[in-house]
Coordinates of N, CA and C in Angstrom, one line a residue:
M73 N 26.1 40.7 -8.9 CA 27.4 41.2 -9.4 C 27.7 40.7 -10.7
Q74 N 28.3 41.5 -11.6 CA 28.5 41.0 -13.0 C 29.9 41.4 -13.4
T75 N 30.7 40.4 -14.0 CA 32.0 40.7 -14.5 C 32.0 40.3 -16.0
D76 N 33.2 40.2 -16.6 CA 33.4 39.9 -18.0 C 32.9 38.5 -18.3
G77 N 31.8 38.4 -18.9 CA 31.3 37.1 -19.4 C 30.5 36.2 -18.5
F78 N 30.4 36.6 -17.2 CA 29.5 35.8 -16.4 C 29.0 36.7 -15.2
S79 N 28.0 36.2 -14.6 CA 27.4 36.9 -13.4 C 27.0 36.0 -12.4
F80 N 27.0 36.4 -11.2 CA 26.5 35.6 -10.1 C 25.8 36.5 -9.0
R81 N 25.0 35.8 -8.2 CA 24.2 36.6 -7.2 C 24.4 36.0 -5.8
I82 N 24.6 36.8 -4.9 CA 24.7 36.4 -3.5 C 23.4 36.7 -2.8
E83 N 22.8 35.6 -2.2 CA 21.5 35.8 -1.5 C 21.7 35.4 -0.1
I84 N 21.3 36.3 0.8 CA 21.4 36.0 2.2 C 20.1 35.8 2.8
Q85 N 19.9 34.6 3.4 CA 18.6 34.2 4.0 C 18.7 34.7 5.5
P86 N 17.8 35.5 5.9 CA 17.8 36.0 7.3 C 17.3 34.9 8.3
D87 N 17.7 35.1 9.5 CA 17.3 34.2 10.6 C 15.9 34.7 11.1
I88 N 14.8 34.0 10.7 CA 13.5 34.5 11.0 C 12.8 33.6 11.9
S89 N 11.7 34.0 12.5 CA 10.9 33.2 13.4 C 10.0 32.3 12.7
A90 N 9.3 31.4 13.4 CA 8.4 30.5 12.8 C 7.3 31.2 12.1
Y91 N 6.8 32.3 12.7 CA 5.7 33.1 12.1 C 6.2 33.7 10.8
D92 N 7.4 34.4 10.9 CA 7.9 35.0 9.7 C 8.2 34.0 8.6
E93 N 8.6 32.8 9.0 CA 8.9 31.7 8.0 C 7.7 31.4 7.2
L94 N 6.5 31.3 7.9 CA 5.3 31.0 7.3 C 4.9 32.1 6.3
R95 N 5.1 33.3 6.7 CA 4.8 34.4 5.8 C 5.7 34.4 4.6
H96 N 6.9 34.0 4.8 CA 7.9 33.9 3.7 C 7.4 32.8 2.7
Q97 N 6.9 31.7 3.2 CA 6.5 30.6 2.4 C 5.2 31.0 1.6
F98 N 4.3 31.7 2.2 CA 3.1 32.2 1.5 C 3.4 33.2 0.4
R99 N 4.4 34.1 0.7 CA 4.8 35.0 -0.3 C 5.4 34.3 -1.5
R100 N 6.3 33.3 -1.2 CA 6.9 32.6 -2.3 C 5.9 31.8 -3.1
S101 N 4.8 31.4 -2.4 CA 3.8 30.6 -3.2 C 3.0 31.4 -4.2
N102 N 3.1 32.7 -4.1 CA 2.4 33.6 -5.1 C 3.0 33.5 -6.5
I103 N 4.2 33.0 -6.6 CA 4.8 33.0 -7.9 C 4.6 31.6 -8.5
L104 N 4.0 30.7 -7.8 CA 3.8 29.3 -8.3 C 2.6 29.3 -9.2
P105 N 2.5 28.3 -10.2 CA 1.3 28.2 -11.0 C 0.1 28.0 -10.1
L106 N -1.1 28.3 -10.7 CA -2.3 28.3 -9.9 C -2.6 26.9 -9.2
R107 N -2.4 25.8 -9.9 CA -2.6 24.5 -9.3 C -1.7 24.2 -8.1
Q108 N -0.4 24.5 -8.3 CA 0.5 24.3 -7.2 C 0.3 25.2 -6.0
R109 N -0.2 26.5 -6.3 CA -0.5 27.4 -5.3 C -1.7 26.9 -4.5
R110 N -2.7 26.4 -5.1 CA -3.8 25.8 -4.4 C -3.5 24.7 -3.6
E111 N -2.6 23.8 -4.1 CA -2.2 22.6 -3.3 C -1.4 23.1 -2.1
F112 N -0.6 24.1 -2.2 CA 0.2 24.7 -1.1 C -0.7 25.2 0.0
Y113 N -1.7 25.9 -0.4 CA -2.6 26.5 0.6 C -3.4 25.4 1.3
I114 N -3.8 24.4 0.6 CA -4.5 23.3 1.2 C -3.6 22.6 2.2
K115 N -2.4 22.4 1.9 CA -1.4 21.7 2.8 C -1.2 22.6 4.0
M116 N -1.1 23.9 3.9 CA -0.9 24.7 5.1 C -2.1 24.7 5.9
V117 N -3.3 24.8 5.3 CA -4.6 24.7 6.1 C -4.7 23.4 6.8
G118 N -4.3 22.3 6.2 CA -4.3 21.0 6.9 C -3.4 21.0 8.1
K119 N -2.2 21.6 8.0 CA -1.3 21.7 9.2 C -1.9 22.5 10.3
T120 N -2.6 23.6 10.0 CA -3.2 24.4 11.0 C -4.4 23.7 11.7
H121 N -5.2 23.0 10.9 CA -6.3 22.2 11.5 C -5.7 21.1 12.4
L122 N -4.6 20.5 12.0 CA -4.0 19.4 12.8 C -3.5 20.0 14.1
A123 N -2.9 21.2 14.0 CA -2.3 21.8 15.2 C -3.4 22.1 16.2
V124 N -4.6 22.6 15.7 CA -5.7 22.9 16.6 C -6.2 21.6 17.3
G125 N -6.3 20.6 16.5 CA -6.8 19.3 17.0 C -5.8 18.7 18.1
F126 N -4.5 18.8 17.8 CA -3.5 18.3 18.7 C -3.6 19.2 20.0
A127 N -3.7 20.5 19.9 CA -3.7 21.4 21.0 C -4.9 21.1 21.9
A128 N -6.1 20.9 21.3 CA -7.3 20.5 22.0 C -7.1 19.1 22.7
G129 N -6.5 18.2 22.0 CA -6.3 16.9 22.6 C -5.4 16.9 23.8
V130 N -4.3 17.7 23.6 CA -3.3 17.8 24.7 C -4.0 18.5 25.9
G131 N -4.8 19.5 25.6 CA -5.5 20.2 26.7 C -6.4 19.3 27.4
T132 N -7.1 18.4 26.7 CA -8.0 17.4 27.3 C -7.2 16.4 28.2
C133 N -6.0 16.0 27.8 CA -5.1 15.1 28.6 C -4.7 15.8 29.9
I134 N -4.4 17.1 29.8 CA -4.0 17.9 31.0 C -5.1 18.0 32.0
V135 N -6.3 18.4 31.5 CA -7.4 18.7 32.3 C -7.9 17.4 33.0
S136 N -7.9 16.3 32.2 CA -8.4 15.0 32.7 C -7.3 14.2 33.4
N137 N -6.0 14.7 33.3 CA -4.9 14.0 34.0 C -4.8 12.6 33.5
L138 N -4.8 12.4 32.2 CA -4.7 11.1 31.6 C -3.3 10.5 31.6
P139 N -3.2 9.2 31.7 CA -1.8 8.6 31.6 C -1.4 8.6 30.1
P140 N -0.1 8.5 29.9 CA 0.4 8.6 28.5 C -0.3 7.7 27.5
L141 N -0.4 6.4 27.8 CA -1.0 5.5 26.7 C -2.4 5.9 26.3
T142 N -3.2 6.3 27.3 CA -4.6 6.7 27.0 C -4.5 8.1 26.3
G143 N -3.7 8.9 26.8 CA -3.6 10.3 26.2 C -3.1 10.3 24.8
V144 N -2.2 9.4 24.4 CA -1.8 9.3 23.0 C -2.9 9.0 22.1
V145 N -3.8 8.0 22.6 CA -4.9 7.6 21.8 C -5.9 8.8 21.6
V146 N -6.1 9.5 22.7 CA -7.0 10.7 22.7 C -6.5 11.8 21.7
I147 N -5.2 12.1 21.8 CA -4.6 13.1 20.9 C -4.7 12.7 19.5
A148 N -4.5 11.4 19.2 CA -4.6 10.9 17.8 C -6.1 11.0 17.3
E149 N -7.0 10.7 18.2 CA -8.4 10.8 17.8 C -8.8 12.3 17.5
F150 N -8.3 13.2 18.4 CA -8.6 14.6 18.1 C -8.0 15.0 16.8
G151 N -6.7 14.6 16.6 CA -6.1 14.9 15.3 C -6.8 14.4 14.1
L152 N -7.3 13.2 14.2 CA -8.0 12.6 13.0 C -9.3 13.4 12.8
G153 N -10.0 13.7 13.9 CA -11.3 14.5 13.8 C -11.0 15.8 13.2
S154 N -9.9 16.5 13.6 CA -9.6 17.8 13.1 C -9.4 17.8 11.6
L155 N -9.1 16.7 11.0 CA -8.9 16.6 9.5 C -10.1 16.1 8.8
L156 N -11.0 15.4 9.5 CA -12.1 14.6 8.9 C -13.0 15.4 8.0
P157 N -13.5 16.6 8.3 CA -14.4 17.3 7.5 C -13.8 17.6 6.1
D158 N -12.5 17.7 5.9 CA -11.9 18.1 4.6 C -11.8 16.8 3.7
I159 N -12.5 15.7 4.1 CA -12.6 14.6 3.2 C -13.3 14.9 1.9
D160 N -14.0 16.1 1.9 CA -14.7 16.5 0.7 C -13.8 17.4 -0.2
Q161 N -12.5 17.5 0.1 CA -11.6 18.3 -0.7 C -10.6 17.3 -1.3
R162 N -10.5 17.3 -2.6 CA -9.7 16.2 -3.3 C -8.2 16.2 -2.8
N163 N -7.6 17.3 -2.7 CA -6.2 17.4 -2.4 C -5.9 17.6 -0.9
S164 N -6.9 17.5 0.0 CA -6.6 17.7 1.4 C -5.7 16.6 2.0
T165 N -5.2 16.8 3.2 CA -4.3 15.8 3.8 C -5.0 14.5 4.0
I166 N -6.3 14.5 4.5 CA -6.9 13.2 4.8 C -7.4 12.6 3.5
S167 N -7.8 13.3 2.5 CA -8.2 12.7 1.2 C -7.1 12.0 0.5
K168 N -5.9 12.5 0.7 CA -4.7 11.8 0.1 C -4.5 10.5 0.7
K169 N -4.9 10.3 2.0 CA -4.7 9.0 2.7 C -5.8 8.0 2.3
V170 N -7.0 8.5 1.9 CA -8.1 7.6 1.5 C -8.6 8.1 0.2
K171 N -7.8 8.0 -0.9 CA -8.1 8.7 -2.1 C -9.4 8.4 -2.7
P172 N -9.8 7.1 -2.8 CA -11.1 6.8 -3.4 C -12.3 7.5 -2.7
V173 N -12.3 7.6 -1.4 CA -13.3 8.2 -0.6 C -13.3 9.7 -0.9
G174 N -12.1 10.3 -0.9 CA -11.9 11.7 -1.1 C -12.4 12.2 -2.4
V175 N -12.0 11.4 -3.5 CA -12.4 11.7 -4.8 C -13.9 11.7 -5.0
V176 N -14.6 10.7 -4.4 CA -16.0 10.5 -4.5 C -16.7 11.7 -3.8
A177 N -16.3 11.9 -2.5 CA -16.9 13.0 -1.7 C -16.7 14.3 -2.4
S178 N -15.6 14.6 -2.9 CA -15.4 15.9 -3.6 C -16.2 16.0 -4.8
A179 N -16.4 15.0 -5.6 CA -17.2 15.0 -6.8 C -18.7 15.1 -6.5
V180 N -19.1 14.4 -5.5 CA -20.6 14.3 -5.2 C -21.1 15.5 -4.5
V181 N -20.5 15.9 -3.4 CA -21.0 16.9 -2.5 C -20.3 18.2 -2.6
G182 N -19.0 18.2 -3.0 CA -18.2 19.5 -3.0 C -17.7 19.9 -1.6
H183 N -16.9 20.9 -1.6 CA -16.2 21.3 -0.4 C -17.1 22.2 0.4
R184 N -17.0 22.1 1.7 CA -17.7 22.8 2.7 C -19.2 22.8 2.5
T185 N -19.7 21.6 2.4 CA -21.1 21.4 2.3 C -21.6 20.5 3.4
I186 N -22.0 19.3 3.1 CA -22.6 18.4 4.2 C -21.5 18.0 5.2
F187 N -20.3 17.8 4.8 CA -19.2 17.3 5.7 C -18.7 18.5 6.6
H188 N -19.2 19.7 6.3 CA -18.9 20.8 7.2 C -20.1 21.3 8.0
N189 N -21.1 20.5 7.9 CA -22.4 20.8 8.6 C -22.4 20.2 10.0
P190 N -22.5 21.0 11.1 CA -22.5 20.4 12.4 C -23.6 19.4 12.7
L191 N -24.7 19.6 12.0 CA -25.8 18.7 12.2 C -25.5 17.2 11.8
L192 N -24.7 17.1 10.8 CA -24.2 15.7 10.4 C -23.6 15.0 11.6
Y193 N -22.7 15.7 12.2 CA -21.9 15.1 13.3 C -22.7 14.9 14.6
L194 N -23.7 15.7 14.7 CA -24.6 15.6 15.9 C -25.4 14.3 15.7
V195 N -25.9 14.0 14.4 CA -26.6 12.8 14.1 C -25.8 11.6 14.3
L196 N -24.5 11.7 13.7 CA -23.6 10.6 13.9 C -23.3 10.2 15.3
G197 N -23.1 11.3 16.1 CA -22.9 11.1 17.5 C -24.0 10.4 18.3
L198 N -25.3 10.8 17.9 CA -26.4 10.1 18.5 C -26.5 8.7 18.1
L199 N -26.3 8.4 16.8 CA -26.3 7.1 16.3 C -25.2 6.2 17.0
A200 N -24.1 6.7 17.2 CA -23.0 6.0 17.9 C -23.4 5.7 19.3
W201 N -24.0 6.7 20.0 CA -24.5 6.5 21.4 C -25.5 5.4 21.5
K202 N -26.3 5.3 20.5 CA -27.4 4.2 20.5 C -26.8 2.8 20.1
M203 N -25.9 2.8 19.1 CA -25.4 1.6 18.5 C -24.2 1.0 19.1
I204 N -23.2 1.9 19.5 CA -21.9 1.5 20.1 C -21.6 2.3 21.3
P205 N -22.4 2.2 22.4 CA -22.2 3.0 23.6 C -20.8 2.7 24.2
A206 N -20.3 1.5 24.1 CA -19.1 1.2 24.7 C -17.9 2.0 24.1
Y207 N -18.1 2.5 22.9 CA -17.0 3.2 22.2 C -17.2 4.7 22.3
M208 N -18.1 5.2 23.1 CA -18.4 6.6 23.1 C -17.3 7.5 23.5
P209 N -16.4 7.1 24.4 CA -15.2 7.9 24.7 C -14.4 8.2 23.5
H210 N -14.2 7.2 22.6 CA -13.4 7.4 21.4 C -14.2 8.3 20.4
V211 N -15.5 8.0 20.3 CA -16.4 8.8 19.4 C -16.4 10.3 19.8
I212 N -16.4 10.5 21.1 CA -16.4 11.9 21.6 C -15.1 12.6 21.3
S213 N -14.0 11.9 21.5 CA -12.7 12.6 21.1 C -12.7 12.9 19.7
L214 N -13.1 12.0 18.8 CA -13.1 12.2 17.4 C -14.0 13.4 17.0
L215 N -15.2 13.4 17.6 CA -16.2 14.5 17.3 C -15.7 15.9 17.8
L216 N -15.0 15.9 19.0 CA -14.4 17.1 19.5 C -13.3 17.6 18.5
G217 N -12.6 16.7 17.9 CA -11.6 17.1 16.9 C -12.3 17.7 15.7
V218 N -13.5 17.2 15.3 CA -14.3 17.7 14.2 C -14.7 19.2 14.6
V219 N -15.1 19.3 15.9 CA -15.6 20.7 16.3 C -14.5 21.7 16.2
T220 N -13.3 21.3 16.5 CA -12.2 22.3 16.3 C -12.0 22.7 14.8
H221 N -12.2 21.7 13.9 CA -12.1 22.0 12.5 C -13.2 23.0 12.1
L222 N -14.4 22.7 12.5 CA -15.6 23.5 12.1 C -15.4 24.9 12.7
F223 N -14.9 25.0 13.9 CA -14.8 26.3 14.5 C -13.8 27.2 13.7
M224 N -12.6 26.5 13.4 CA -11.6 27.3 12.6 C -12.2 27.7 11.2
D225 N -12.9 26.9 10.6 CA -13.5 27.2 9.3 C -14.6 28.3 9.4
A226 N -15.2 28.4 10.6 CA -16.2 29.4 10.8 C -15.6 30.8 11.0
L227 N -14.3 30.8 11.2 CA -13.5 32.1 11.3 C -13.2 32.6 9.9
N228 N -13.4 31.8 8.9 CA -13.1 32.2 7.5 C -14.4 32.9 6.9
P229 N -14.2 33.8 6.0 CA -15.4 34.4 5.4 C -16.4 33.4 4.7
S230 N -15.8 32.3 4.2 CA -16.7 31.3 3.6 C -17.6 30.6 4.6
G231 N -17.2 30.5 5.8 CA -18.0 30.0 6.9 C -18.3 28.5 6.7
I232 N -19.3 28.0 7.5 CA -19.8 26.7 7.4 C -21.3 26.7 7.3
P233 N -21.9 25.6 6.7 CA -23.4 25.6 6.6 C -24.1 25.2 7.8
V234 N -25.1 25.9 8.3 CA -25.8 25.6 9.4 C -27.3 26.0 9.2
L235 N -28.2 25.0 9.1 CA -29.6 25.2 8.9 C -30.0 26.2 7.8
G236 N -29.3 26.0 6.7 CA -29.6 26.7 5.5 C -28.9 28.0 5.3
F237 N -28.1 28.4 6.2 CA -27.3 29.7 6.0 C -25.8 29.4 6.4
R238 N -25.0 30.4 6.1 CA -23.5 30.2 6.3 C -23.2 30.9 7.6
L239 N -22.5 30.2 8.5 CA -22.1 30.7 9.8 C -20.6 31.1 9.7
H240 N -20.3 32.4 9.8 CA -18.9 32.8 9.9 C -18.8 33.8 11.0
L241 N -17.8 33.6 11.8 CA -17.6 34.4 13.1 C -16.7 35.5 12.9
C242 N -15.7 35.4 11.9 CA -14.7 36.4 11.7 C -14.4 36.4 10.2
N243 N -13.5 37.3 9.8 CA -13.1 37.4 8.4 C -11.6 37.2 8.3
I244 N -11.2 36.0 8.8 CA -9.7 35.7 8.8 C -9.5 34.9 7.5
H245 N -8.8 35.5 6.5 CA -8.6 34.8 5.3 C -7.4 33.9 5.3
T246 N -7.5 32.8 4.6 CA -6.4 31.8 4.5 C -5.1 32.5 4.0
G247 N -4.0 32.4 4.7 CA -2.8 33.0 4.3 C -2.6 34.4 4.8
S248 N -3.6 35.0 5.5 CA -3.5 36.3 6.0 C -2.6 36.3 7.2
S249 N -2.2 37.5 7.7 CA -1.3 37.6 8.9 C -2.0 37.0 10.1
G250 N -3.3 37.3 10.2 CA -4.1 36.7 11.3 C -4.1 35.2 11.3
D251 N -4.3 34.6 10.1 CA -4.3 33.2 10.0 C -2.9 32.6 10.3
L252 N -1.9 33.2 9.8 CA -0.5 32.6 10.1 C -0.2 32.8 11.6
F253 N -0.5 33.9 12.2 CA -0.2 34.1 13.6 C -1.0 33.1 14.4
L254 N -2.3 32.9 14.1 CA -3.1 31.9 14.8 C -2.5 30.5 14.7
G255 N -2.2 30.1 13.5 CA -1.6 28.8 13.3 C -0.3 28.6 14.1
T256 N 0.6 29.6 14.0 CA 1.9 29.5 14.8 C 1.6 29.4 16.3
M257 N 0.7 30.2 16.8 CA 0.5 30.2 18.3 C -0.1 28.8 18.7
L258 N -1.0 28.2 17.8 CA -1.6 26.9 18.2 C -0.5 25.8 18.2
R259 N 0.4 25.9 17.2 CA 1.5 24.9 17.2 C 2.3 25.0 18.4
F260 N 2.6 26.2 18.8 CA 3.4 26.4 20.0 C 2.7 25.9 21.3
L261 N 1.4 26.2 21.4 CA 0.6 25.7 22.5 C 0.5 24.2 22.6
A262 N 0.4 23.6 21.4 CA 0.3 22.1 21.3 C 1.7 21.5 21.8
R263 N 2.8 22.1 21.4 CA 4.1 21.5 21.8 C 4.3 21.8 23.3
F264 N 4.0 23.0 23.7 CA 4.2 23.4 25.1 C 3.3 22.5 26.0
G265 N 2.1 22.4 25.7 CA 1.1 21.6 26.4 C 1.6 20.1 26.5
L266 N 2.1 19.6 25.4 CA 2.6 18.2 25.4 C 3.7 18.0 26.4
C267 N 4.7 18.9 26.4 CA 5.8 18.9 27.3 C 5.3 19.0 28.7
F268 N 4.4 19.9 29.0 CA 3.9 20.1 30.4 C 3.2 18.8 30.9
W269 N 2.4 18.2 30.0 CA 1.6 17.0 30.4 C 2.5 15.9 30.7
I270 N 3.6 15.6 29.9 CA 4.5 14.6 30.1 C 5.3 14.8 31.4
F271 N 5.8 16.1 31.5 CA 6.6 16.4 32.7 C 5.8 16.2 34.0
R272 N 4.5 16.7 34.0 CA 3.7 16.5 35.2 C 3.4 15.1 35.5
Y273 N 3.2 14.2 34.5 CA 3.0 12.8 34.8 C 4.3 12.2 35.4
L274 N 5.4 12.5 34.8 CA 6.7 11.9 35.4 C 6.9 12.5 36.8
Y275 N 6.6 13.7 37.0 CA 6.7 14.3 38.4 C 5.8 13.6 39.4
Q276 N 4.6 13.3 39.0 CA 3.6 12.6 39.8 C 4.1 11.2 40.2
I277 N 4.7 10.5 39.2 CA 5.3 9.2 39.4 C 6.4 9.3 40.4
F278 N 7.3 10.3 40.2 CA 8.5 10.4 41.1 C 8.1 10.7 42.5
T279 N 7.1 11.7 42.7 CA 6.7 12.1 44.0 C 5.9 11.0 44.7
S280 N 5.1 10.2 44.0 CA 4.4 9.1 44.6 C 5.4 8.0 45.1
G281 N 6.5 7.8 44.3 CA 7.5 6.8 44.7 C 8.2 7.2 45.9
L282 N 8.4 8.5 46.1 CA 9.1 9.0 47.3 C 8.2 8.8 48.5
G283 N 6.8 9.0 48.3 CA 5.9 8.9 49.4 C 5.7 7.4 49.8

């Protein structure tokens, strides 16, 4: 609206769902400078990987009927594993936490190379089994979190390296509707599963007390 000497604009923000909110953020990111746009995409990808790791960790707690203290550790290990392969990307969530390692890994090997190769983690798992067998439950949780990351990256056209070729299962591009929908659903499942797991544990305590 414009009057004599000045103008103003009224902008109405609609009430949109979590999925539509992510789409809105990605659309807004297109007007950002290239560097900021890349950082935004990396941040969103990190959130999706973390959601997958948490969902898998919560699912493990439910299936194994783990108590809260043990379950929290398992979920944390899944979450850490779900971020670990992106240590080779300078601006990833985990690289920012351990900057020297992230900078060196990014400069030396590059993104989606050895740290995204399933064979690396198979070898590390075997070494852990031989050298620190007492810690294998923690190692397994960590490696299962890594598996969720590799699986999600295999859904992308870039894929992951396996035995000299690139493995990609789908063509879900980062920022696409499929990617945003998948990320939103996984966040929902992680939260729903967490509530169910806690409620079931409290219910078991309550009913055992009555018995």
